[in-house]
């Protein structure tokens, strides 16, 4: 378990950690000289057999960005308030930041109790309790302490130990991610990066990626809470010994993630909550500083579905970042005003995928609202009611592993679709509705245009309810399962035969009979002479029949029945199987028994088809 300290400057956070662990977390020379915590400090101790880590954060207003970097949602907060000062500005701001990041539990430690009398102690405790109880954070206990006399230290240690014993085991359905806060080189070991594990697990030998750069590395070894370990889990303070990467390719603010978790984005949708004490509302394109764990970027706030957001109000916004964040759904983002004077607000990430056009369209906003939940599978079900789900996009946004994602597929209620090398899911009910609509459209067209062999794709795109990007997939499914047929790019119901106009029907019967009664089908010119039909009239007729799939025009002066063409194709395939290197026109003529001119027409017509 990791405990993050918070509180106003000079309220005794570092002294309290030293009293609990024996470790001085002020490691920088400037910190020791000034007696002021500037950067993050770390200490570890064993409480009743459980290893507990403490993150000491700066209390000064100038170093709020470092304080944000030290907090993770799964941690327990230790809010430190000095008895002589009481609640101060950074006490309130730190508590607000803990709320925005999603910390759920806190112990309040009243320090420097040896400096005040009982009445003052009573007032400070009362004020502290009121402050925390008015927040969204559960106050576990309020414990008076003194690092000077040791009063209350054992009680505080016992309470922390009890929390460590009850710490929950993290889910393994998420991909590994660690927010980097320090990078250094150890003689004999090499490059080491430290940080807090936000999700998933990592082991020695694992391949990892440094985000947002996308640089590959491998974990040579790791330490958890300052001890050698075989794996690290969510909430752990972890040091990774990396190989395959140079020190200039990784820095504080980067993330070390499983390769599947790499998805940097410069446009992130956040469910923003504005702090209660903000004077001016958050307006469109407000410049801010955005903090995501140890990452920082300047950004602009783009309003999505609300007017300017006032103090204490919540709304969906899109952060347009200068530097990409490798954020995931549910991650906390903290915003501070551009002058770095105060916290503007913060909230949880809802979506990480870039939309540069029509970002306020109703369909997108509905999909975003469907994901305003902590349960990925509830969001999955909601999104499936709204249309097609891009599996990889959803998985990357919610940071679930591929195995966990595939376990959620239910063939009874879902349909899996492969398109453009990606996998999509659709609810079976919606998919059947699309298929049924296409069948209805084709059947209706047969009734209104019985002479036509069927509808083309462009026509179906105009009359059906199927989105254009899914028309090919739905048509292919219908053809595969025999619900419709396809010929020459036209789709029809099984058994449908165009009812030609009476004159065309009579001529078609004569032409088809003439083509079928010989193994050497005549040319269109010979047909015209034999049938005593004007050549121009016959050519126009053949073209119409070709368009309806009743004849195949293989050259300007040659038309064949579809059955004859299919038989020639089978013979060509058989010849190719016997002669893998190919065959000549003479060999094809000998195999089929047809004339040389017809052979040339067929082979030249089929060459573009072979591609």
PDB file of N, CA, C and O in Angstrom, residues 230-298:
ATOM      1  N   UNK A 230       9.490  -9.939  -7.879  1.00  0.00           N
ATOM      2  CA  UNK A 230       9.250 -10.661  -9.127  1.00  0.00           C
ATOM      3  C   UNK A 230       8.209  -9.970  -9.989  1.00  0.00           C
ATOM      4  O   UNK A 230       8.160 -10.158 -11.199  1.00  0.00           O
ATOM      5  N   UNK A 231       7.337  -9.167  -9.361  1.00  0.00           N
ATOM      6  CA  UNK A 231       6.323  -8.453 -10.110  1.00  0.00           C
ATOM      7  C   UNK A 231       5.881  -7.214  -9.342  1.00  0.00           C
ATOM      8  O   UNK A 231       6.121  -7.103  -8.139  1.00  0.00           O
ATOM      9  N   UNK A 232       5.255  -6.297 -10.064  1.00  0.00           N
ATOM     10  CA  UNK A 232       4.683  -5.099  -9.451  1.00  0.00           C
ATOM     11  C   UNK A 232       3.228  -5.004  -9.864  1.00  0.00           C
ATOM     12  O   UNK A 232       2.867  -5.325 -10.999  1.00  0.00           O
ATOM     13  N   UNK A 233       2.377  -4.541  -8.928  1.00  0.00           N
ATOM     14  CA  UNK A 233       0.932  -4.473  -9.126  1.00  0.00           C
ATOM     15  C   UNK A 233       0.439  -3.042  -8.959  1.00  0.00           C
ATOM     16  O   UNK A 233       1.183  -2.177  -8.484  1.00  0.00           O
ATOM     17  N   UNK A 234      -0.822  -2.759  -9.325  1.00  0.00           N
ATOM     18  CA  UNK A 234      -1.348  -1.402  -9.201  1.00  0.00           C
ATOM     19  C   UNK A 234      -1.212  -0.854  -7.791  1.00  0.00           C
ATOM     20  O   UNK A 234      -1.468  -1.543  -6.802  1.00  0.00           O
ATOM     21  N   UNK A 235      -0.790   0.422  -7.714  1.00  0.00           N
ATOM     22  CA  UNK A 235      -0.579   1.080  -6.429  1.00  0.00           C
ATOM     23  C   UNK A 235       0.833   0.971  -5.919  1.00  0.00           C
ATOM     24  O   UNK A 235       1.239   1.729  -5.035  1.00  0.00           O
ATOM     25  N   UNK A 236       1.625   0.016  -6.459  1.00  0.00           N
ATOM     26  CA  UNK A 236       3.000  -0.178  -5.985  1.00  0.00           C
ATOM     27  C   UNK A 236       3.902   0.964  -6.431  1.00  0.00           C
ATOM     28  O   UNK A 236       3.785   1.463  -7.552  1.00  0.00           O
ATOM     29  N   UNK A 237       4.800   1.363  -5.509  1.00  0.00           N
ATOM     30  CA  UNK A 237       5.949   2.183  -5.905  1.00  0.00           C
ATOM     31  C   UNK A 237       6.976   1.227  -6.465  1.00  0.00           C
ATOM     32  O   UNK A 237       7.353   0.246  -5.844  1.00  0.00           O
ATOM     33  N   UNK A 238       7.443   1.494  -7.679  1.00  0.00           N
ATOM     34  CA  UNK A 238       8.235   0.503  -8.399  1.00  0.00           C
ATOM     35  C   UNK A 238       9.435   1.160  -9.071  1.00  0.00           C
ATOM     36  O   UNK A 238       9.343   2.288  -9.565  1.00  0.00           O
ATOM     37  N   UNK A 239      10.564   0.450  -9.079  1.00  0.00           N
ATOM     38  CA  UNK A 239      11.751   0.862  -9.828  1.00  0.00           C
ATOM     39  C   UNK A 239      12.033  -0.199 -10.876  1.00  0.00           C
ATOM     40  O   UNK A 239      12.196  -1.380 -10.539  1.00  0.00           O
ATOM     41  N   UNK A 240      12.074   0.195 -12.131  1.00  0.00           N
ATOM     42  CA  UNK A 240      12.321  -0.735 -13.231  1.00  0.00           C
ATOM     43  C   UNK A 240      13.725  -0.532 -13.786  1.00  0.00           C
ATOM     44  O   UNK A 240      14.100   0.590 -14.146  1.00  0.00           O
ATOM     45  N   UNK A 241      14.498  -1.610 -13.838  1.00  0.00           N
ATOM     46  CA  UNK A 241      15.809  -1.602 -14.491  1.00  0.00           C
ATOM     47  C   UNK A 241      15.576  -1.956 -15.957  1.00  0.00           C
ATOM     48  O   UNK A 241      15.145  -3.062 -16.276  1.00  0.00           O
ATOM     49  N   UNK A 242      15.786  -0.974 -16.847  1.00  0.00           N
ATOM     50  CA  UNK A 242      15.431  -1.130 -18.256  1.00  0.00           C
ATOM     51  C   UNK A 242      16.656  -1.374 -19.116  1.00  0.00           C
ATOM     52  O   UNK A 242      17.734  -0.829 -18.863  1.00  0.00           O
ATOM     53  N   UNK A 243      16.469  -2.159 -20.157  1.00  0.00           N
ATOM     54  CA  UNK A 243      17.509  -2.378 -21.147  1.00  0.00           C
ATOM     55  C   UNK A 243      16.926  -2.139 -22.530  1.00  0.00           C
ATOM     56  O   UNK A 243      15.706  -2.208 -22.726  1.00  0.00           O
ATOM     57  N   UNK A 244      17.806  -1.839 -23.490  1.00  0.00           N
ATOM     58  CA  UNK A 244      17.348  -1.590 -24.846  1.00  0.00           C
ATOM     59  C   UNK A 244      16.923  -0.164 -25.102  1.00  0.00           C
ATOM     60  O   UNK A 244      16.353   0.135 -26.148  1.00  0.00           O
ATOM     61  N   UNK A 245      17.207   0.731 -24.160  1.00  0.00           N
ATOM     62  CA  UNK A 245      16.821   2.133 -24.298  1.00  0.00           C
ATOM     63  C   UNK A 245      17.884   3.002 -23.634  1.00  0.00           C
ATOM     64  O   UNK A 245      18.447   2.632 -22.606  1.00  0.00           O
ATOM     65  N   UNK A 246      18.175   4.140 -24.224  1.00  0.00           N
ATOM     66  CA  UNK A 246      19.165   5.051 -23.666  1.00  0.00           C
ATOM     67  C   UNK A 246      18.496   6.076 -22.767  1.00  0.00           C
ATOM     68  O   UNK A 246      17.288   6.329 -22.870  1.00  0.00           O
ATOM     69  N   UNK A 247      19.279   6.677 -21.877  1.00  0.00           N
ATOM     70  CA  UNK A 247      18.736   7.598 -20.877  1.00  0.00           C
ATOM     71  C   UNK A 247      18.111   8.840 -21.502  1.00  0.00           C
ATOM     72  O   UNK A 247      17.236   9.463 -20.892  1.00  0.00           O
ATOM     73  N   UNK A 248      18.521   9.196 -22.720  1.00  0.00           N
ATOM     74  CA  UNK A 248      17.975  10.401 -23.341  1.00  0.00           C
ATOM     75  C   UNK A 248      16.619  10.155 -24.018  1.00  0.00           C
ATOM     76  O   UNK A 248      16.020  11.067 -24.565  1.00  0.00           O
ATOM     77  N   UNK A 249      16.108   8.901 -23.951  1.00  0.00           N
ATOM     78  CA  UNK A 249      14.830   8.599 -24.575  1.00  0.00           C
ATOM     79  C   UNK A 249      13.708   8.436 -23.559  1.00  0.00           C
ATOM     80  O   UNK A 249      12.608   8.015 -23.913  1.00  0.00           O
ATOM     81  N   UNK A 250      13.983   8.756 -22.291  1.00  0.00           N
ATOM     82  CA  UNK A 250      12.948   8.637 -21.266  1.00  0.00           C
ATOM     83  C   UNK A 250      13.188   9.687 -20.204  1.00  0.00           C
ATOM     84  O   UNK A 250      14.343   9.993 -19.865  1.00  0.00           O
ATOM     85  N   UNK A 251      12.108  10.257 -19.678  1.00  0.00           N
ATOM     86  CA  UNK A 251      12.238  11.300 -18.683  1.00  0.00           C
ATOM     87  C   UNK A 251      10.982  11.345 -17.821  1.00  0.00           C
ATOM     88  O   UNK A 251       9.975  10.684 -18.112  1.00  0.00           O
ATOM     89  N   UNK A 252      11.074  12.118 -16.744  1.00  0.00           N
ATOM     90  CA  UNK A 252       9.902  12.306 -15.902  1.00  0.00           C
ATOM     91  C   UNK A 252       8.742  12.860 -16.719  1.00  0.00           C
ATOM     92  O   UNK A 252       8.916  13.742 -17.560  1.00  0.00           O
ATOM     93  N   UNK A 253       7.556  12.333 -16.474  1.00  0.00           N
ATOM     94  CA  UNK A 253       6.389  12.708 -17.266  1.00  0.00           C
ATOM     95  C   UNK A 253       6.035  11.677 -18.313  1.00  0.00           C
ATOM     96  O   UNK A 253       4.912  11.669 -18.818  1.00  0.00           O
ATOM     97  N   UNK A 254       7.010  10.806 -18.659  1.00  0.00           N
ATOM     98  CA  UNK A 254       6.709   9.709 -19.568  1.00  0.00           C
ATOM     99  C   UNK A 254       5.965   8.605 -18.815  1.00  0.00           C
ATOM    100  O   UNK A 254       5.867   8.620 -17.585  1.00  0.00           O
ATOM    101  N   UNK A 255       5.465   7.660 -19.566  1.00  0.00           N
ATOM    102  CA  UNK A 255       4.837   6.466 -19.005  1.00  0.00           C
ATOM    103  C   UNK A 255       5.549   5.237 -19.545  1.00  0.00           C
ATOM    104  O   UNK A 255       5.959   5.218 -20.714  1.00  0.00           O
ATOM    105  N   UNK A 256       5.711   4.243 -18.713  1.00  0.00           N
ATOM    106  CA  UNK A 256       6.180   2.940 -19.166  1.00  0.00           C
ATOM    107  C   UNK A 256       4.958   2.030 -19.188  1.00  0.00           C
ATOM    108  O   UNK A 256       4.304   1.848 -18.156  1.00  0.00           O
ATOM    109  N   UNK A 257       4.654   1.483 -20.363  1.00  0.00           N
ATOM    110  CA  UNK A 257       3.385   0.764 -20.524  1.00  0.00           C
ATOM    111  C   UNK A 257       3.614  -0.539 -21.275  1.00  0.00           C
ATOM    112  O   UNK A 257       4.628  -0.723 -21.960  1.00  0.00           O
ATOM    113  N   UNK A 258       2.656  -1.443 -21.150  1.00  0.00           N
ATOM    114  CA  UNK A 258       2.631  -2.615 -22.016  1.00  0.00           C
ATOM    115  C   UNK A 258       2.466  -2.140 -23.452  1.00  0.00           C
ATOM    116  O   UNK A 258       1.781  -1.144 -23.707  1.00  0.00           O
ATOM    117  N   UNK A 259       3.088  -2.810 -24.421  1.00  0.00           N
ATOM    118  CA  UNK A 259       2.971  -2.345 -25.813  1.00  0.00           C
ATOM    119  C   UNK A 259       1.526  -2.133 -26.257  1.00  0.00           C
ATOM    120  O   UNK A 259       1.237  -1.217 -27.022  1.00  0.00           O
ATOM    121  N   UNK A 260       0.599  -2.949 -25.759  1.00  0.00           N
ATOM    122  CA  UNK A 260      -0.805  -2.808 -26.144  1.00  0.00           C
ATOM    123  C   UNK A 260      -1.461  -1.554 -25.571  1.00  0.00           C
ATOM    124  O   UNK A 260      -2.572  -1.204 -25.967  1.00  0.00           O
ATOM    125  N   UNK A 261      -0.802  -0.925 -24.598  1.00  0.00           N
ATOM    126  CA  UNK A 261      -1.401   0.244 -23.935  1.00  0.00           C
ATOM    127  C   UNK A 261      -0.915   1.562 -24.523  1.00  0.00           C
ATOM    128  O   UNK A 261      -1.285   2.629 -24.023  1.00  0.00           O
ATOM    129  N   UNK A 262      -0.096   1.519 -25.564  1.00  0.00           N
ATOM    130  CA  UNK A 262       0.403   2.752 -26.178  1.00  0.00           C
ATOM    131  C   UNK A 262      -0.688   3.366 -27.040  1.00  0.00           C
ATOM    132  O   UNK A 262      -1.121   2.782 -28.032  1.00  0.00           O
ATOM    133  N   UNK A 263      -1.171   4.554 -26.651  1.00  0.00           N
ATOM    134  CA  UNK A 263      -2.194   5.259 -27.430  1.00  0.00           C
ATOM    135  C   UNK A 263      -2.146   6.744 -27.087  1.00  0.00           C
ATOM    136  O   UNK A 263      -3.071   7.286 -26.478  1.00  0.00           O
ATOM    137  N   UNK A 264      -1.063   7.437 -27.453  1.00  0.00           N
ATOM    138  CA  UNK A 264      -0.967   8.863 -27.113  1.00  0.00           C
ATOM    139  C   UNK A 264      -1.993   9.683 -27.865  1.00  0.00           C
ATOM    140  O   UNK A 264      -2.363   9.371 -29.003  1.00  0.00           O
ATOM    141  N   UNK A 265      -2.468  10.740 -27.211  1.00  0.00           N
ATOM    142  CA  UNK A 265      -3.495  11.586 -27.824  1.00  0.00           C
ATOM    143  C   UNK A 265      -3.313  13.025 -27.372  1.00  0.00           C
ATOM    144  O   UNK A 265      -2.928  13.287 -26.241  1.00  0.00           O
ATOM    145  N   UNK A 266      -3.594  13.944 -28.282  1.00  0.00           N
ATOM    146  CA  UNK A 266      -3.549  15.368 -27.957  1.00  0.00           C
ATOM    147  C   UNK A 266      -4.941  15.974 -27.829  1.00  0.00           C
ATOM    148  O   UNK A 266      -5.076  17.172 -27.621  1.00  0.00           O
ATOM    149  N   UNK A 267      -5.965  15.142 -27.932  1.00  0.00           N
ATOM    150  CA  UNK A 267      -7.346  15.584 -27.710  1.00  0.00           C
ATOM    151  C   UNK A 267      -8.019  14.571 -26.802  1.00  0.00           C
ATOM    152  O   UNK A 267      -8.244  13.416 -27.201  1.00  0.00           O
ATOM    153  N   UNK A 268      -8.326  14.989 -25.590  1.00  0.00           N
ATOM    154  CA  UNK A 268      -8.848  14.078 -24.586  1.00  0.00           C
ATOM    155  C   UNK A 268     -10.135  14.659 -24.016  1.00  0.00           C
ATOM    156  O   UNK A 268     -10.167  15.823 -23.604  1.00  0.00           O
ATOM    157  N   UNK A 269     -11.188  13.861 -23.996  1.00  0.00           N
ATOM    158  CA  UNK A 269     -12.459  14.294 -23.415  1.00  0.00           C
ATOM    159  C   UNK A 269     -12.443  13.993 -21.918  1.00  0.00           C
ATOM    160  O   UNK A 269     -12.119  12.882 -21.495  1.00  0.00           O
ATOM    161  N   UNK A 270     -12.782  14.999 -21.120  1.00  0.00           N
ATOM    162  CA  UNK A 270     -12.749  14.903 -19.664  1.00  0.00           C
ATOM    163  C   UNK A 270     -14.092  15.336 -19.099  1.00  0.00           C
ATOM    164  O   UNK A 270     -14.709  16.289 -19.594  1.00  0.00           O
ATOM    165  N   UNK A 271     -14.549  14.627 -18.080  1.00  0.00           N
ATOM    166  CA  UNK A 271     -15.740  15.036 -17.339  1.00  0.00           C
ATOM    167  C   UNK A 271     -15.283  16.050 -16.289  1.00  0.00           C
ATOM    168  O   UNK A 271     -14.983  15.707 -15.156  1.00  0.00           O
ATOM    169  N   UNK A 272     -15.213  17.309 -16.673  1.00  0.00           N
ATOM    170  CA  UNK A 272     -14.579  18.352 -15.873  1.00  0.00           C
ATOM    171  C   UNK A 272     -15.491  18.852 -14.755  1.00  0.00           C
ATOM    172  O   UNK A 272     -16.648  19.195 -14.997  1.00  0.00           O
ATOM    173  N   UNK A 273     -14.926  18.917 -13.548  1.00  0.00           N
ATOM    174  CA  UNK A 273     -15.606  19.574 -12.426  1.00  0.00           C
ATOM    175  C   UNK A 273     -14.803  20.797 -12.028  1.00  0.00           C
ATOM    176  O   UNK A 273     -13.609  20.696 -11.712  1.00  0.00           O
ATOM    177  N   UNK A 274     -15.432  21.951 -12.062  1.00  0.00           N
ATOM    178  CA  UNK A 274     -14.774  23.209 -11.705  1.00  0.00           C
ATOM    179  C   UNK A 274     -14.801  23.354 -10.179  1.00  0.00           C
ATOM    180  O   UNK A 274     -15.807  23.052  -9.529  1.00  0.00           O
ATOM    181  N   UNK A 275     -13.692  23.823  -9.607  1.00  0.00           N
ATOM    182  CA  UNK A 275     -13.596  23.946  -8.155  1.00  0.00           C
ATOM    183  C   UNK A 275     -14.603  24.972  -7.644  1.00  0.00           C
ATOM    184  O   UNK A 275     -15.010  25.898  -8.356  1.00  0.00           O
ATOM    185  N   UNK A 276     -14.977  24.810  -6.378  1.00  0.00           N
ATOM    186  CA  UNK A 276     -16.029  25.635  -5.793  1.00  0.00           C
ATOM    187  C   UNK A 276     -15.644  27.104  -5.659  1.00  0.00           C
ATOM    188  O   UNK A 276     -16.505  27.987  -5.705  1.00  0.00           O
ATOM    189  N   UNK A 277     -14.361  27.373  -5.482  1.00  0.00           N
ATOM    190  CA  UNK A 277     -13.970  28.759  -5.211  1.00  0.00           C
ATOM    191  C   UNK A 277     -13.502  29.505  -6.457  1.00  0.00           C
ATOM    192  O   UNK A 277     -12.918  30.575  -6.351  1.00  0.00           O
ATOM    193  N   UNK A 278     -13.744  28.953  -7.643  1.00  0.00           N
ATOM    194  CA  UNK A 278     -13.334  29.672  -8.853  1.00  0.00           C
ATOM    195  C   UNK A 278     -14.260  30.862  -9.071  1.00  0.00           C
ATOM    196  O   UNK A 278     -15.493  30.733  -9.027  1.00  0.00           O
ATOM    197  N   UNK A 279     -13.670  32.022  -9.349  1.00  0.00           N
ATOM    198  CA  UNK A 279     -14.430  33.258  -9.477  1.00  0.00           C
ATOM    199  C   UNK A 279     -15.088  33.369 -10.850  1.00  0.00           C
ATOM    200  O   UNK A 279     -16.273  33.680 -10.969  1.00  0.00           O
ATOM    201  N   UNK A 280     -14.318  33.072 -11.914  1.00  0.00           N
ATOM    202  CA  UNK A 280     -14.842  33.205 -13.277  1.00  0.00           C
ATOM    203  C   UNK A 280     -15.201  31.837 -13.850  1.00  0.00           C
ATOM    204  O   UNK A 280     -14.502  30.847 -13.582  1.00  0.00           O
ATOM    205  N   UNK A 281     -16.254  31.758 -14.648  1.00  0.00           N
ATOM    206  CA  UNK A 281     -16.605  30.468 -15.258  1.00  0.00           C
ATOM    207  C   UNK A 281     -15.557  30.041 -16.285  1.00  0.00           C
ATOM    208  O   UNK A 281     -14.816  30.875 -16.831  1.00  0.00           O
ATOM    209  N   UNK A 282     -15.491  28.755 -16.528  1.00  0.00           N
ATOM    210  CA  UNK A 282     -14.588  28.209 -17.543  1.00  0.00           C
ATOM    211  C   UNK A 282     -15.269  28.364 -18.899  1.00  0.00           C
ATOM    212  O   UNK A 282     -16.317  27.776 -19.158  1.00  0.00           O
ATOM    213  N   UNK A 283     -14.655  29.181 -19.749  1.00  0.00           N
ATOM    214  CA  UNK A 283     -15.213  29.460 -21.071  1.00  0.00           C
ATOM    215  C   UNK A 283     -14.473  28.667 -22.143  1.00  0.00           C
ATOM    216  O   UNK A 283     -13.412  28.112 -21.916  1.00  0.00           O
ATOM    217  N   UNK A 284     -15.085  28.650 -23.340  1.00  0.00           N
ATOM    218  CA  UNK A 284     -14.494  27.919 -24.456  1.00  0.00           C
ATOM    219  C   UNK A 284     -13.097  28.453 -24.785  1.00  0.00           C
ATOM    220  O   UNK A 284     -12.877  29.651 -24.862  1.00  0.00           O
ATOM    221  N   UNK A 285     -12.185  27.524 -24.960  1.00  0.00           N
ATOM    222  CA  UNK A 285     -10.787  27.775 -25.357  1.00  0.00           C
ATOM    223  C   UNK A 285      -9.976  28.445 -24.247  1.00  0.00           C
ATOM    224  O   UNK A 285      -8.993  29.135 -24.497  1.00  0.00           O
ATOM    225  N   UNK A 286     -10.382  28.254 -23.004  1.00  0.00           N
ATOM    226  CA  UNK A 286      -9.607  28.763 -21.875  1.00  0.00           C
ATOM    227  C   UNK A 286      -8.235  28.096 -21.856  1.00  0.00           C
ATOM    228  O   UNK A 286      -8.128  26.871 -21.884  1.00  0.00           O
ATOM    229  N   UNK A 287      -7.140  28.879 -21.801  1.00  0.00           N
ATOM    230  CA  UNK A 287      -5.810  28.259 -21.687  1.00  0.00           C
ATOM    231  C   UNK A 287      -5.559  27.778 -20.250  1.00  0.00           C
ATOM    232  O   UNK A 287      -5.882  28.483 -19.291  1.00  0.00           O
ATOM    233  N   UNK A 288      -5.016  26.582 -20.117  1.00  0.00           N
ATOM    234  CA  UNK A 288      -4.774  25.994 -18.800  1.00  0.00           C
ATOM    235  C   UNK A 288      -3.473  25.198 -18.831  1.00  0.00           C
ATOM    236  O   UNK A 288      -2.901  24.938 -19.890  1.00  0.00           O
ATOM    237  N   UNK A 289      -3.021  24.817 -17.634  1.00  0.00           N
ATOM    238  CA  UNK A 289      -1.984  23.797 -17.494  1.00  0.00           C
ATOM    239  C   UNK A 289      -2.676  22.506 -17.092  1.00  0.00           C
ATOM    240  O   UNK A 289      -3.470  22.489 -16.140  1.00  0.00           O
ATOM    241  N   UNK A 290      -2.406  21.428 -17.833  1.00  0.00           N
ATOM    242  CA  UNK A 290      -3.034  20.136 -17.561  1.00  0.00           C
ATOM    243  C   UNK A 290      -2.006  19.188 -16.962  1.00  0.00           C
ATOM    244  O   UNK A 290      -0.860  19.104 -17.440  1.00  0.00           O
ATOM    245  N   UNK A 291      -2.411  18.463 -15.914  1.00  0.00           N
ATOM    246  CA  UNK A 291      -1.526  17.514 -15.232  1.00  0.00           C
ATOM    247  C   UNK A 291      -2.182  16.138 -15.229  1.00  0.00           C
ATOM    248  O   UNK A 291      -3.324  15.974 -14.813  1.00  0.00           O
ATOM    249  N   UNK A 292      -1.423  15.172 -15.707  1.00  0.00           N
ATOM    250  CA  UNK A 292      -1.875  13.777 -15.752  1.00  0.00           C
ATOM    251  C   UNK A 292      -0.783  12.937 -15.093  1.00  0.00           C
ATOM    252  O   UNK A 292       0.238  12.648 -15.709  1.00  0.00           O
ATOM    253  N   UNK A 293      -1.006  12.603 -13.791  1.00  0.00           N
ATOM    254  CA  UNK A 293       0.044  11.934 -13.010  1.00  0.00           C
ATOM    255  C   UNK A 293       1.306  12.778 -13.087  1.00  0.00           C
ATOM    256  O   UNK A 293       1.282  13.951 -12.711  1.00  0.00           O
ATOM    257  N   UNK A 294       2.404  12.243 -13.621  1.00  0.00           N
ATOM    258  CA  UNK A 294       3.647  13.017 -13.703  1.00  0.00           C
ATOM    259  C   UNK A 294       3.745  13.821 -14.997  1.00  0.00           C
ATOM    260  O   UNK A 294       4.701  14.577 -15.180  1.00  0.00           O
ATOM    261  N   UNK A 295       2.790  13.670 -15.901  1.00  0.00           N
ATOM    262  CA  UNK A 295       2.836  14.371 -17.188  1.00  0.00           C
ATOM    263  C   UNK A 295       2.225  15.765 -17.064  1.00  0.00           C
ATOM    264  O   UNK A 295       1.303  15.987 -16.282  1.00  0.00           O
ATOM    265  N   UNK A 296       2.741  16.670 -17.880  1.00  0.00           N
ATOM    266  CA  UNK A 296       2.247  18.051 -17.883  1.00  0.00           C
ATOM    267  C   UNK A 296       2.227  18.576 -19.306  1.00  0.00           C
ATOM    268  O   UNK A 296       3.087  18.256 -20.133  1.00  0.00           O
ATOM    269  N   UNK A 297       1.208  19.368 -19.613  1.00  0.00           N
ATOM    270  CA  UNK A 297       1.140  20.031 -20.905  1.00  0.00           C
ATOM    271  C   UNK A 297       0.293  21.284 -20.785  1.00  0.00           C
ATOM    272  O   UNK A 297      -0.663  21.331 -20.006  1.00  0.00           O
ATOM    273  N   UNK A 298       0.636  22.296 -21.540  1.00  0.00           N
ATOM    274  CA  UNK A 298      -0.284  23.414 -21.716  1.00  0.00           C
ATOM    275  C   UNK A 298      -1.426  22.945 -22.614  1.00  0.00           C
ATOM    276  O   UNK A 298      -1.252  22.056 -23.458  1.00  0.00           O
TER     277      UNK A 298
END
